[in-house]
Amino acid sequence: MIYLRRHNYSHIWLSAIILLLAVTPAHGMRLINVELLFEISDQLNQPSDVAVSKDGRIYVVDGVNNRIRIYNPQGTPISALGTPGDGEGEFKYPLGIDIDDAGRIYVADSGNHRVQIFDRKGAFISQINLPGTKAHPADPTDLVVDDTRNRCYVVDNDNHRILVYDLAGLKLINEYGKPGTGKREFRYPFLIALDKNNYLYIVDVINTRVQELNPEGAFVNFIGGWGVEKGEFFRPKGVALDQQGRIYVSDSYMGVIQIFESTGNFFAALGESATNRVKKFKTPVGIFIDHQNRLYIVEMYANKVSVYRLVGETESN
């Protein structure tokens, strides 16, 4: 298991009874409902993240198989990128992915302590070898590209920080964060997203929150916190933003997706339009919202990516 191997979770397990109570939807909760468009389950093995290019191609990180699977906008397989190894175009447990405006593919190659960059056809371009610390080698779990500033922000999970690279020269220009529970402090940050103003949203897993920083790394806001009520997390993993600037956060243990306003206040839970109740997923991890307002959800232990249409707001039964 490429996620759980990283941390000792024994001190934070709750009983099954608490978990069952936590995922029972409260009456009158606002929902953003979805309708399933299609599923991708093409021999995936514990997928972790998903990204969609401007031309609609779907890229899925198939980490245990050490490859990136590529699909057309309807979910039909096109090709695969990568094989096991440490050479160019080879991976060792890749975890995160992003696509820039030119269609270049950036992969957080976790086990090889680097970010690899490919053109839209999958040809290797370059790599960023990430520096470790005295405590740990670099452990990249995700990244996001800021096209306007020509920067790349890389999540270094084991070292509890964000590395900032200038893409023109692939040079490290800054780092944000350190271990801890305060502002600009992290405990095993995991996935990351960027809003239209280039603010960063970082899933701070063991601190059970999303932390918002501005492009220069200044603290802006905490979203969520530990708990089992609405607006709280048990084990957050993925984050994405919709066209209204709302923040979607997946909770891998609770099996739900919660939505927050840009202020950080709880707004809604993702719902099932057929039942008008909170929708449950099997270990949701990476999530993505494309320009057509389609929502992509990686369900790690279900070994699939589910693609939904957002259909509007209601209140749960």
PDB file of C-alpha atoms in Angstrom:
ATOM      1  CA  MET A   1       0.000   0.000   0.000  1.00  0.00           C
ATOM      2  CA  ILE A   2       1.841   3.042  -1.244  1.00  0.00           C
ATOM      3  CA  TYR A   3       0.114   5.487   1.116  1.00  0.00           C
ATOM      4  CA  LEU A   4      -0.167   3.674   4.393  1.00  0.00           C
ATOM      5  CA  ARG A   5       3.430   2.469   4.238  1.00  0.00           C
ATOM      6  CA  ARG A   6       4.599   6.003   4.953  1.00  0.00           C
ATOM      7  CA  HIS A   7       3.134   6.592   8.383  1.00  0.00           C
ATOM      8  CA  ASN A   8       2.210   4.808  11.590  1.00  0.00           C
ATOM      9  CA  TYR A   9      -1.536   5.333  11.877  1.00  0.00           C
ATOM     10  CA  SER A  10      -2.097   3.086  14.903  1.00  0.00           C
ATOM     11  CA  HIS A  11      -2.516   5.983  17.337  1.00  0.00           C
ATOM     12  CA  ILE A  12      -5.391   7.575  15.397  1.00  0.00           C
ATOM     13  CA  TRP A  13      -7.642   4.641  14.515  1.00  0.00           C
ATOM     14  CA  LEU A  14     -11.246   5.122  15.622  1.00  0.00           C
ATOM     15  CA  SER A  15     -13.736   2.368  16.262  1.00  0.00           C
ATOM     16  CA  ALA A  16     -15.971   1.126  13.463  1.00  0.00           C
ATOM     17  CA  ILE A  17     -18.980   2.465  15.358  1.00  0.00           C
ATOM     18  CA  ILE A  18     -17.646   6.022  15.289  1.00  0.00           C
ATOM     19  CA  LEU A  19     -16.886   5.728  11.602  1.00  0.00           C
ATOM     20  CA  LEU A  20     -20.383   4.486  10.842  1.00  0.00           C
ATOM     21  CA  LEU A  21     -21.881   7.390  12.732  1.00  0.00           C
ATOM     22  CA  ALA A  22     -19.569   9.804  10.965  1.00  0.00           C
ATOM     23  CA  VAL A  23     -20.644   8.861   7.466  1.00  0.00           C
ATOM     24  CA  THR A  24     -24.381   8.907   8.234  1.00  0.00           C
ATOM     25  CA  PRO A  25     -25.728  12.008   6.461  1.00  0.00           C
ATOM     26  CA  ALA A  26     -27.397  14.663   8.574  1.00  0.00           C
ATOM     27  CA  HIS A  27     -30.887  15.696   7.527  1.00  0.00           C
ATOM     28  CA  GLY A  28     -31.018  19.046   5.778  1.00  0.00           C
ATOM     29  CA  MET A  29     -27.343  19.153   4.779  1.00  0.00           C
ATOM     30  CA  ARG A  30     -26.693  21.037   1.549  1.00  0.00           C
ATOM     31  CA  LEU A  31     -25.533  18.748  -1.264  1.00  0.00           C
ATOM     32  CA  ILE A  32     -23.856  19.340  -4.585  1.00  0.00           C
ATOM     33  CA  ASN A  33     -25.221  16.408  -6.561  1.00  0.00           C
ATOM     34  CA  VAL A  34     -23.413  14.461  -9.248  1.00  0.00           C
ATOM     35  CA  GLU A  35     -24.392  12.066 -12.013  1.00  0.00           C
ATOM     36  CA  LEU A  36     -21.969   9.379 -13.175  1.00  0.00           C
ATOM     37  CA  LEU A  37     -20.719   9.805 -16.747  1.00  0.00           C
ATOM     38  CA  PHE A  38     -18.308   6.864 -16.907  1.00  0.00           C
ATOM     39  CA  GLU A  39     -15.691   4.919 -14.970  1.00  0.00           C
ATOM     40  CA  ILE A  40     -12.083   4.058 -15.811  1.00  0.00           C
ATOM     41  CA  SER A  41     -10.862   0.745 -14.381  1.00  0.00           C
ATOM     42  CA  ASP A  42      -8.362  -0.404 -16.975  1.00  0.00           C
ATOM     43  CA  GLN A  43      -6.135  -2.756 -14.923  1.00  0.00           C
ATOM     44  CA  LEU A  44      -5.298   0.004 -12.459  1.00  0.00           C
ATOM     45  CA  ASN A  45      -3.579  -0.973  -9.222  1.00  0.00           C
ATOM     46  CA  GLN A  46      -4.050   1.507  -6.364  1.00  0.00           C
ATOM     47  CA  PRO A  47      -4.184   4.650  -8.514  1.00  0.00           C
ATOM     48  CA  SER A  48      -3.457   7.866  -6.638  1.00  0.00           C
ATOM     49  CA  ASP A  49      -4.003  10.966  -8.763  1.00  0.00           C
ATOM     50  CA  VAL A  50      -5.576  12.256 -11.966  1.00  0.00           C
ATOM     51  CA  ALA A  51      -5.114  15.287 -14.225  1.00  0.00           C
ATOM     52  CA  VAL A  52      -6.815  16.380 -17.444  1.00  0.00           C
ATOM     53  CA  SER A  53      -5.144  18.346 -20.239  1.00  0.00           C
ATOM     54  CA  LYS A  54      -6.769  21.263 -22.052  1.00  0.00           C
ATOM     55  CA  ASP A  55      -7.630  18.959 -24.967  1.00  0.00           C
ATOM     56  CA  GLY A  56      -9.457  16.595 -22.589  1.00  0.00           C
ATOM     57  CA  ARG A  57      -6.959  13.760 -22.282  1.00  0.00           C
ATOM     58  CA  ILE A  58      -7.156  12.019 -18.921  1.00  0.00           C
ATOM     59  CA  TYR A  59      -3.907  11.070 -17.159  1.00  0.00           C
ATOM     60  CA  VAL A  60      -4.098   8.603 -14.260  1.00  0.00           C
ATOM     61  CA  VAL A  61      -1.194   7.825 -11.933  1.00  0.00           C
ATOM     62  CA  ASP A  62      -1.111   4.019 -11.748  1.00  0.00           C
ATOM     63  CA  GLY A  63       1.530   3.944  -9.035  1.00  0.00           C
ATOM     64  CA  VAL A  64       1.902   0.280  -8.138  1.00  0.00           C
ATOM     65  CA  ASN A  65       2.248  -0.487 -11.855  1.00  0.00           C
ATOM     66  CA  ASN A  66       4.832   2.328 -12.157  1.00  0.00           C
ATOM     67  CA  ARG A  67       3.150   4.056 -15.070  1.00  0.00           C
ATOM     68  CA  ILE A  68       0.820   6.816 -16.183  1.00  0.00           C
ATOM     69  CA  ARG A  69      -2.290   5.634 -18.045  1.00  0.00           C
ATOM     70  CA  ILE A  70      -3.650   7.977 -20.719  1.00  0.00           C
ATOM     71  CA  TYR A  71      -7.294   8.043 -21.900  1.00  0.00           C
ATOM     72  CA  ASN A  72      -9.341  10.058 -24.346  1.00  0.00           C
ATOM     73  CA  PRO A  73     -12.124  12.380 -23.041  1.00  0.00           C
ATOM     74  CA  GLN A  74     -14.600   9.456 -23.111  1.00  0.00           C
ATOM     75  CA  GLY A  75     -12.336   7.251 -20.978  1.00  0.00           C
ATOM     76  CA  THR A  76     -11.066   4.989 -23.785  1.00  0.00           C
ATOM     77  CA  PRO A  77      -7.422   3.920 -23.300  1.00  0.00           C
ATOM     78  CA  ILE A  78      -4.922   5.628 -25.606  1.00  0.00           C
ATOM     79  CA  SER A  79      -1.513   4.689 -24.263  1.00  0.00           C
ATOM     80  CA  ALA A  80       0.653   4.336 -21.178  1.00  0.00           C
ATOM     81  CA  LEU A  81       3.748   6.205 -20.097  1.00  0.00           C
ATOM     82  CA  GLY A  82       6.583   4.682 -18.078  1.00  0.00           C
ATOM     83  CA  THR A  83       8.020   1.391 -16.868  1.00  0.00           C
ATOM     84  CA  PRO A  84       9.608   0.367 -13.537  1.00  0.00           C
ATOM     85  CA  GLY A  85      13.114   1.685 -12.937  1.00  0.00           C
ATOM     86  CA  ASP A  86      15.199   4.770 -12.258  1.00  0.00           C
ATOM     87  CA  GLY A  87      16.139   5.824 -15.790  1.00  0.00           C
ATOM     88  CA  GLU A  88      14.565   8.456 -17.991  1.00  0.00           C
ATOM     89  CA  GLY A  89      10.878   7.716 -18.423  1.00  0.00           C
ATOM     90  CA  GLU A  90      10.948   5.075 -15.672  1.00  0.00           C
ATOM     91  CA  PHE A  91       9.158   5.307 -12.335  1.00  0.00           C
ATOM     92  CA  LYS A  92       9.302   3.990  -8.814  1.00  0.00           C
ATOM     93  CA  TYR A  93       5.913   4.485  -7.153  1.00  0.00           C
ATOM     94  CA  PRO A  94       4.814   7.737  -8.813  1.00  0.00           C
ATOM     95  CA  LEU A  95       2.087   9.500  -6.849  1.00  0.00           C
ATOM     96  CA  GLY A  96       1.112  12.919  -8.214  1.00  0.00           C
ATOM     97  CA  ILE A  97       0.692  14.568 -11.607  1.00  0.00           C
ATOM     98  CA  ASP A  98      -0.014  17.908 -13.270  1.00  0.00           C
ATOM     99  CA  ILE A  99      -0.347  19.115 -16.883  1.00  0.00           C
ATOM    100  CA  ASP A 100       0.696  22.626 -17.914  1.00  0.00           C
ATOM    101  CA  ASP A 101      -1.011  24.819 -20.490  1.00  0.00           C
ATOM    102  CA  ALA A 102       1.276  23.526 -23.251  1.00  0.00           C
ATOM    103  CA  GLY A 103       0.351  19.909 -22.467  1.00  0.00           C
ATOM    104  CA  ARG A 104       3.635  19.008 -20.791  1.00  0.00           C
ATOM    105  CA  ILE A 105       3.264  16.248 -18.190  1.00  0.00           C
ATOM    106  CA  TYR A 106       4.866  16.567 -14.745  1.00  0.00           C
ATOM    107  CA  VAL A 107       5.062  13.470 -12.547  1.00  0.00           C
ATOM    108  CA  ALA A 108       6.041  13.236  -8.877  1.00  0.00           C
ATOM    109  CA  ASP A 109       8.289  10.165  -9.079  1.00  0.00           C
ATOM    110  CA  SER A 110       8.257   9.481  -5.366  1.00  0.00           C
ATOM    111  CA  GLY A 111      10.567   6.486  -5.026  1.00  0.00           C
ATOM    112  CA  ASN A 112      13.182   8.073  -7.294  1.00  0.00           C
ATOM    113  CA  HIS A 113      13.082  11.395  -5.361  1.00  0.00           C
ATOM    114  CA  ARG A 114      12.469  13.476  -8.455  1.00  0.00           C
ATOM    115  CA  VAL A 115       9.981  15.144 -10.782  1.00  0.00           C
ATOM    116  CA  GLN A 116       9.992  13.987 -14.393  1.00  0.00           C
ATOM    117  CA  ILE A 117       8.762  16.162 -17.277  1.00  0.00           C
ATOM    118  CA  PHE A 118       7.397  14.849 -20.602  1.00  0.00           C
ATOM    119  CA  ASP A 119       5.950  16.437 -23.723  1.00  0.00           C
ATOM    120  CA  ARG A 120       2.300  15.863 -24.627  1.00  0.00           C
ATOM    121  CA  LYS A 121       3.287  12.801 -26.683  1.00  0.00           C
ATOM    122  CA  GLY A 122       5.035  11.232 -23.690  1.00  0.00           C
ATOM    123  CA  ALA A 123       8.618  11.881 -24.755  1.00  0.00           C
ATOM    124  CA  PHE A 124      11.005  12.580 -21.866  1.00  0.00           C
ATOM    125  CA  ILE A 125      12.118  16.225 -21.636  1.00  0.00           C
ATOM    126  CA  SER A 126      13.883  16.671 -18.328  1.00  0.00           C
ATOM    127  CA  GLN A 127      13.878  15.901 -14.627  1.00  0.00           C
ATOM    128  CA  ILE A 128      14.267  17.738 -11.343  1.00  0.00           C
ATOM    129  CA  ASN A 129      16.344  15.841  -8.799  1.00  0.00           C
ATOM    130  CA  LEU A 130      15.034  16.966  -5.437  1.00  0.00           C
ATOM    131  CA  PRO A 131      17.302  17.637  -2.448  1.00  0.00           C
ATOM    132  CA  GLY A 132      16.700  15.721   0.741  1.00  0.00           C
ATOM    133  CA  THR A 133      17.410  16.732   4.315  1.00  0.00           C
ATOM    134  CA  LYS A 134      19.543  15.230   7.050  1.00  0.00           C
ATOM    135  CA  ALA A 135      16.447  13.344   8.203  1.00  0.00           C
ATOM    136  CA  HIS A 136      15.035  11.989   4.926  1.00  0.00           C
ATOM    137  CA  PRO A 137      15.525  11.867   1.173  1.00  0.00           C
ATOM    138  CA  ALA A 138      13.069  14.009  -0.764  1.00  0.00           C
ATOM    139  CA  ASP A 139       9.663  12.341  -1.029  1.00  0.00           C
ATOM    140  CA  PRO A 140       7.619  14.059  -3.757  1.00  0.00           C
ATOM    141  CA  THR A 141       3.952  13.100  -3.524  1.00  0.00           C
ATOM    142  CA  ASP A 142       2.476  15.797  -5.749  1.00  0.00           C
ATOM    143  CA  LEU A 143       3.190  19.005  -7.647  1.00  0.00           C
ATOM    144  CA  VAL A 144       1.390  21.834  -9.359  1.00  0.00           C
ATOM    145  CA  VAL A 145       2.540  24.127 -12.181  1.00  0.00           C
ATOM    146  CA  ASP A 146       1.984  27.900 -12.113  1.00  0.00           C
ATOM    147  CA  ASP A 147       2.113  28.786 -15.816  1.00  0.00           C
ATOM    148  CA  THR A 148       1.904  32.536 -15.256  1.00  0.00           C
ATOM    149  CA  ARG A 149       5.015  32.609 -13.066  1.00  0.00           C
ATOM    150  CA  ASN A 150       6.729  29.639 -14.725  1.00  0.00           C
ATOM    151  CA  ARG A 151       7.013  27.904 -11.370  1.00  0.00           C
ATOM    152  CA  CYS A 152       6.508  24.408 -10.061  1.00  0.00           C
ATOM    153  CA  TYR A 153       5.506  23.727  -6.446  1.00  0.00           C
ATOM    154  CA  VAL A 154       6.498  20.255  -5.226  1.00  0.00           C
ATOM    155  CA  VAL A 155       5.143  18.594  -2.073  1.00  0.00           C
ATOM    156  CA  ASP A 156       7.964  16.916  -0.110  1.00  0.00           C
ATOM    157  CA  ASN A 157       5.922  14.625   2.139  1.00  0.00           C
ATOM    158  CA  ASP A 158       8.521  13.127   4.477  1.00  0.00           C
ATOM    159  CA  ASN A 159      10.239  16.495   4.990  1.00  0.00           C
ATOM    160  CA  HIS A 160       7.001  18.411   5.634  1.00  0.00           C
ATOM    161  CA  ARG A 161       7.641  21.194   3.140  1.00  0.00           C
ATOM    162  CA  ILE A 162       6.891  22.652  -0.295  1.00  0.00           C
ATOM    163  CA  LEU A 163       9.783  23.098  -2.750  1.00  0.00           C
ATOM    164  CA  VAL A 164       9.477  25.941  -5.268  1.00  0.00           C
ATOM    165  CA  TYR A 165      11.232  25.648  -8.648  1.00  0.00           C
ATOM    166  CA  ASP A 166      11.832  28.100 -11.464  1.00  0.00           C
ATOM    167  CA  LEU A 167      10.949  26.084 -14.549  1.00  0.00           C
ATOM    168  CA  ALA A 168      13.112  28.174 -16.888  1.00  0.00           C
ATOM    169  CA  GLY A 169      16.265  26.726 -15.350  1.00  0.00           C
ATOM    170  CA  LEU A 170      14.802  23.989 -13.161  1.00  0.00           C
ATOM    171  CA  LYS A 171      16.373  25.737 -10.168  1.00  0.00           C
ATOM    172  CA  LEU A 172      15.195  25.625  -6.567  1.00  0.00           C
ATOM    173  CA  ILE A 173      14.230  29.186  -5.599  1.00  0.00           C
ATOM    174  CA  ASN A 174      12.402  28.742  -2.302  1.00  0.00           C
ATOM    175  CA  GLU A 175      10.868  26.323   0.150  1.00  0.00           C
ATOM    176  CA  TYR A 176       7.843  26.744   2.372  1.00  0.00           C
ATOM    177  CA  GLY A 177       7.068  24.986   5.616  1.00  0.00           C
ATOM    178  CA  LYS A 178       8.556  22.849   8.359  1.00  0.00           C
ATOM    179  CA  PRO A 179       7.298  20.093  10.678  1.00  0.00           C
ATOM    180  CA  GLY A 180       4.636  21.198  13.126  1.00  0.00           C
ATOM    181  CA  THR A 181       1.015  22.136  13.672  1.00  0.00           C
ATOM    182  CA  GLY A 182       1.059  25.912  13.280  1.00  0.00           C
ATOM    183  CA  LYS A 183       0.824  28.272  10.329  1.00  0.00           C
ATOM    184  CA  ARG A 184       3.162  27.281   7.459  1.00  0.00           C
ATOM    185  CA  GLU A 185       3.835  24.015   9.306  1.00  0.00           C
ATOM    186  CA  PHE A 186       2.914  20.552   8.048  1.00  0.00           C
ATOM    187  CA  ARG A 187       2.709  16.945   9.069  1.00  0.00           C
ATOM    188  CA  TYR A 188       2.952  14.827   5.935  1.00  0.00           C
ATOM    189  CA  PRO A 189       1.472  17.128   3.274  1.00  0.00           C
ATOM    190  CA  PHE A 190       0.213  15.072   0.359  1.00  0.00           C
ATOM    191  CA  LEU A 191      -1.710  16.486  -2.634  1.00  0.00           C
ATOM    192  CA  ILE A 192      -1.850  20.107  -3.790  1.00  0.00           C
ATOM    193  CA  ALA A 193      -3.950  22.378  -6.029  1.00  0.00           C
ATOM    194  CA  LEU A 194      -3.733  25.918  -7.387  1.00  0.00           C
ATOM    195  CA  ASP A 195      -6.596  28.405  -7.783  1.00  0.00           C
ATOM    196  CA  LYS A 196      -7.044  31.012 -10.534  1.00  0.00           C
ATOM    197  CA  ASN A 197      -5.091  33.549  -8.461  1.00  0.00           C
ATOM    198  CA  ASN A 198      -2.236  31.052  -8.017  1.00  0.00           C
ATOM    199  CA  TYR A 199      -2.913  30.499  -4.326  1.00  0.00           C
ATOM    200  CA  LEU A 200      -1.838  27.082  -3.062  1.00  0.00           C
ATOM    201  CA  TYR A 201      -4.120  24.558  -1.345  1.00  0.00           C
ATOM    202  CA  ILE A 202      -2.091  21.850   0.388  1.00  0.00           C
ATOM    203  CA  VAL A 203      -3.646  18.773   1.996  1.00  0.00           C
ATOM    204  CA  ASP A 204      -1.939  18.537   5.404  1.00  0.00           C
ATOM    205  CA  VAL A 205      -2.802  14.927   6.154  1.00  0.00           C
ATOM    206  CA  ILE A 206      -1.887  14.246   9.776  1.00  0.00           C
ATOM    207  CA  ASN A 207      -2.904  17.778  10.789  1.00  0.00           C
ATOM    208  CA  THR A 208      -6.253  16.886   9.132  1.00  0.00           C
ATOM    209  CA  ARG A 209      -6.705  20.152   7.267  1.00  0.00           C
ATOM    210  CA  VAL A 210      -6.030  21.963   4.039  1.00  0.00           C
ATOM    211  CA  GLN A 211      -3.614  24.854   4.342  1.00  0.00           C
ATOM    212  CA  GLU A 212      -3.879  27.830   1.976  1.00  0.00           C
ATOM    213  CA  LEU A 213      -0.758  29.842   1.122  1.00  0.00           C
ATOM    214  CA  ASN A 214      -0.291  32.706  -1.297  1.00  0.00           C
ATOM    215  CA  PRO A 215       2.161  32.261  -4.222  1.00  0.00           C
ATOM    216  CA  GLU A 216       5.044  33.576  -2.106  1.00  0.00           C
ATOM    217  CA  GLY A 217       4.326  31.151   0.708  1.00  0.00           C
ATOM    218  CA  ALA A 218       2.587  33.473   3.163  1.00  0.00           C
ATOM    219  CA  PHE A 219      -0.112  31.853   5.286  1.00  0.00           C
ATOM    220  CA  VAL A 220      -3.696  32.658   4.272  1.00  0.00           C
ATOM    221  CA  ASN A 221      -6.081  30.179   5.884  1.00  0.00           C
ATOM    222  CA  PHE A 222      -6.741  26.781   7.428  1.00  0.00           C
ATOM    223  CA  ILE A 223      -9.629  24.793   5.963  1.00  0.00           C
ATOM    224  CA  GLY A 224     -11.169  22.035   8.069  1.00  0.00           C
ATOM    225  CA  GLY A 225      -9.746  20.321  11.130  1.00  0.00           C
ATOM    226  CA  TRP A 226      -9.869  16.989  12.906  1.00  0.00           C
ATOM    227  CA  GLY A 227     -13.290  15.471  13.535  1.00  0.00           C
ATOM    228  CA  VAL A 228     -16.184  13.528  12.091  1.00  0.00           C
ATOM    229  CA  GLU A 229     -18.732  16.310  11.624  1.00  0.00           C
ATOM    230  CA  LYS A 230     -19.347  18.381   8.503  1.00  0.00           C
ATOM    231  CA  GLY A 231     -16.418  20.666   7.784  1.00  0.00           C
ATOM    232  CA  GLU A 232     -14.037  18.274   9.572  1.00  0.00           C
ATOM    233  CA  PHE A 233     -11.700  15.541   8.312  1.00  0.00           C
ATOM    234  CA  PHE A 234     -10.535  12.147   9.444  1.00  0.00           C
ATOM    235  CA  ARG A 235      -7.960  11.532   6.723  1.00  0.00           C
ATOM    236  CA  PRO A 236      -8.002  14.175   3.932  1.00  0.00           C
ATOM    237  CA  LYS A 237      -6.046  13.325   0.796  1.00  0.00           C
ATOM    238  CA  GLY A 238      -7.134  15.193  -2.360  1.00  0.00           C
ATOM    239  CA  VAL A 239      -8.087  18.772  -3.218  1.00  0.00           C
ATOM    240  CA  ALA A 240      -9.507  20.552  -6.286  1.00  0.00           C
ATOM    241  CA  LEU A 241     -11.252  23.834  -7.110  1.00  0.00           C
ATOM    242  CA  ASP A 242     -14.317  24.436  -9.255  1.00  0.00           C
ATOM    243  CA  GLN A 243     -15.066  27.387 -11.514  1.00  0.00           C
ATOM    244  CA  GLN A 244     -16.682  29.284  -8.622  1.00  0.00           C
ATOM    245  CA  GLY A 245     -13.535  28.969  -6.515  1.00  0.00           C
ATOM    246  CA  ARG A 246     -15.055  26.407  -4.163  1.00  0.00           C
ATOM    247  CA  ILE A 247     -12.664  23.898  -2.636  1.00  0.00           C
ATOM    248  CA  TYR A 248     -13.384  20.159  -2.884  1.00  0.00           C
ATOM    249  CA  VAL A 249     -11.590  17.877  -0.407  1.00  0.00           C
ATOM    250  CA  SER A 250     -11.606  14.079  -0.425  1.00  0.00           C
ATOM    251  CA  ASP A 251     -11.519  12.185   2.861  1.00  0.00           C
ATOM    252  CA  SER A 252     -10.078   8.757   2.145  1.00  0.00           C
ATOM    253  CA  TYR A 253     -11.238   7.042   5.353  1.00  0.00           C
ATOM    254  CA  MET A 254     -14.646   8.686   5.594  1.00  0.00           C
ATOM    255  CA  GLY A 255     -15.283   8.019   1.910  1.00  0.00           C
ATOM    256  CA  VAL A 256     -16.835  11.429   1.257  1.00  0.00           C
ATOM    257  CA  ILE A 257     -16.068  14.649  -0.603  1.00  0.00           C
ATOM    258  CA  GLN A 258     -16.731  17.936   1.178  1.00  0.00           C
ATOM    259  CA  ILE A 259     -16.972  21.357  -0.463  1.00  0.00           C
ATOM    260  CA  PHE A 260     -15.884  24.641   1.117  1.00  0.00           C
ATOM    261  CA  GLU A 261     -16.378  28.278   0.190  1.00  0.00           C
ATOM    262  CA  SER A 262     -13.323  30.339  -0.782  1.00  0.00           C
ATOM    263  CA  THR A 263     -13.424  31.746   2.765  1.00  0.00           C
ATOM    264  CA  GLY A 264     -12.828  28.238   4.121  1.00  0.00           C
ATOM    265  CA  ASN A 265     -16.334  27.809   5.521  1.00  0.00           C
ATOM    266  CA  PHE A 266     -18.116  24.511   4.944  1.00  0.00           C
ATOM    267  CA  PHE A 267     -20.538  24.763   2.007  1.00  0.00           C
ATOM    268  CA  ALA A 268     -21.819  21.299   1.077  1.00  0.00           C
ATOM    269  CA  ALA A 269     -21.106  17.612   0.717  1.00  0.00           C
ATOM    270  CA  LEU A 270     -21.052  15.774  -2.579  1.00  0.00           C
ATOM    271  CA  GLY A 271     -24.383  14.055  -3.086  1.00  0.00           C
ATOM    272  CA  GLU A 272     -26.037  11.339  -5.142  1.00  0.00           C
ATOM    273  CA  SER A 273     -28.726  12.864  -7.370  1.00  0.00           C
ATOM    274  CA  ALA A 274     -30.695   9.606  -7.553  1.00  0.00           C
ATOM    275  CA  THR A 275     -31.068   9.328  -3.758  1.00  0.00           C
ATOM    276  CA  ASN A 276     -30.496  12.941  -2.677  1.00  0.00           C
ATOM    277  CA  ARG A 277     -28.101  11.709   0.014  1.00  0.00           C
ATOM    278  CA  VAL A 278     -24.392  12.089   0.706  1.00  0.00           C
ATOM    279  CA  LYS A 279     -22.463  10.037  -1.842  1.00  0.00           C
ATOM    280  CA  LYS A 280     -19.948   7.486  -0.566  1.00  0.00           C
ATOM    281  CA  PHE A 281     -16.729   6.454  -2.300  1.00  0.00           C
ATOM    282  CA  LYS A 282     -14.156   3.725  -1.690  1.00  0.00           C
ATOM    283  CA  THR A 283     -10.967   5.441  -0.541  1.00  0.00           C
ATOM    284  CA  PRO A 284     -11.203   8.664  -2.572  1.00  0.00           C
ATOM    285  CA  VAL A 285      -7.759  10.191  -3.043  1.00  0.00           C
ATOM    286  CA  GLY A 286      -6.815  12.471  -5.972  1.00  0.00           C
ATOM    287  CA  ILE A 287      -9.591  14.627  -7.431  1.00  0.00           C
ATOM    288  CA  PHE A 288      -9.738  17.005 -10.408  1.00  0.00           C
ATOM    289  CA  ILE A 289     -12.293  19.370 -11.964  1.00  0.00           C
ATOM    290  CA  ASP A 290     -11.842  20.156 -15.667  1.00  0.00           C
ATOM    291  CA  HIS A 291     -12.886  23.144 -17.790  1.00  0.00           C
ATOM    292  CA  GLN A 292     -16.199  21.437 -18.571  1.00  0.00           C
ATOM    293  CA  ASN A 293     -16.938  21.251 -14.831  1.00  0.00           C
ATOM    294  CA  ARG A 294     -16.568  17.474 -14.825  1.00  0.00           C
ATOM    295  CA  LEU A 295     -15.367  15.973 -11.553  1.00  0.00           C
ATOM    296  CA  TYR A 296     -12.801  13.133 -11.610  1.00  0.00           C
ATOM    297  CA  ILE A 297     -12.393  11.057  -8.441  1.00  0.00           C
ATOM    298  CA  VAL A 298      -9.652   8.472  -7.938  1.00  0.00           C
ATOM    299  CA  GLU A 299     -10.937   5.615  -5.778  1.00  0.00           C
ATOM    300  CA  MET A 300      -7.729   3.928  -4.740  1.00  0.00           C
ATOM    301  CA  TYR A 301      -8.942   0.620  -3.298  1.00  0.00           C
ATOM    302  CA  ALA A 302     -11.672   0.323  -5.914  1.00  0.00           C
ATOM    303  CA  ASN A 303      -8.891   0.612  -8.526  1.00  0.00           C
ATOM    304  CA  LYS A 304     -10.827   3.072 -10.650  1.00  0.00           C
ATOM    305  CA  VAL A 305     -11.422   6.685 -11.590  1.00  0.00           C
ATOM    306  CA  SER A 306     -15.054   7.822 -11.567  1.00  0.00           C
ATOM    307  CA  VAL A 307     -16.065  10.771 -13.768  1.00  0.00           C
ATOM    308  CA  TYR A 308     -19.135  12.814 -12.836  1.00  0.00           C
ATOM    309  CA  ARG A 309     -21.187  15.727 -14.038  1.00  0.00           C
ATOM    310  CA  LEU A 310     -21.988  18.316 -11.366  1.00  0.00           C
ATOM    311  CA  VAL A 311     -25.751  18.813 -11.568  1.00  0.00           C
ATOM    312  CA  GLY A 312     -26.747  21.310  -8.877  1.00  0.00           C
ATOM    313  CA  GLU A 313     -27.581  21.911  -5.241  1.00  0.00           C
ATOM    314  CA  THR A 314     -30.216  20.279  -3.024  1.00  0.00           C
ATOM    315  CA  GLU A 315     -30.647  19.369   0.646  1.00  0.00           C
ATOM    316  CA  SER A 316     -30.228  15.812   1.870  1.00  0.00           C
ATOM    317  CA  ASN A 317     -33.266  13.755   2.854  1.00  0.00           C
TER     318      ASN A 317
END
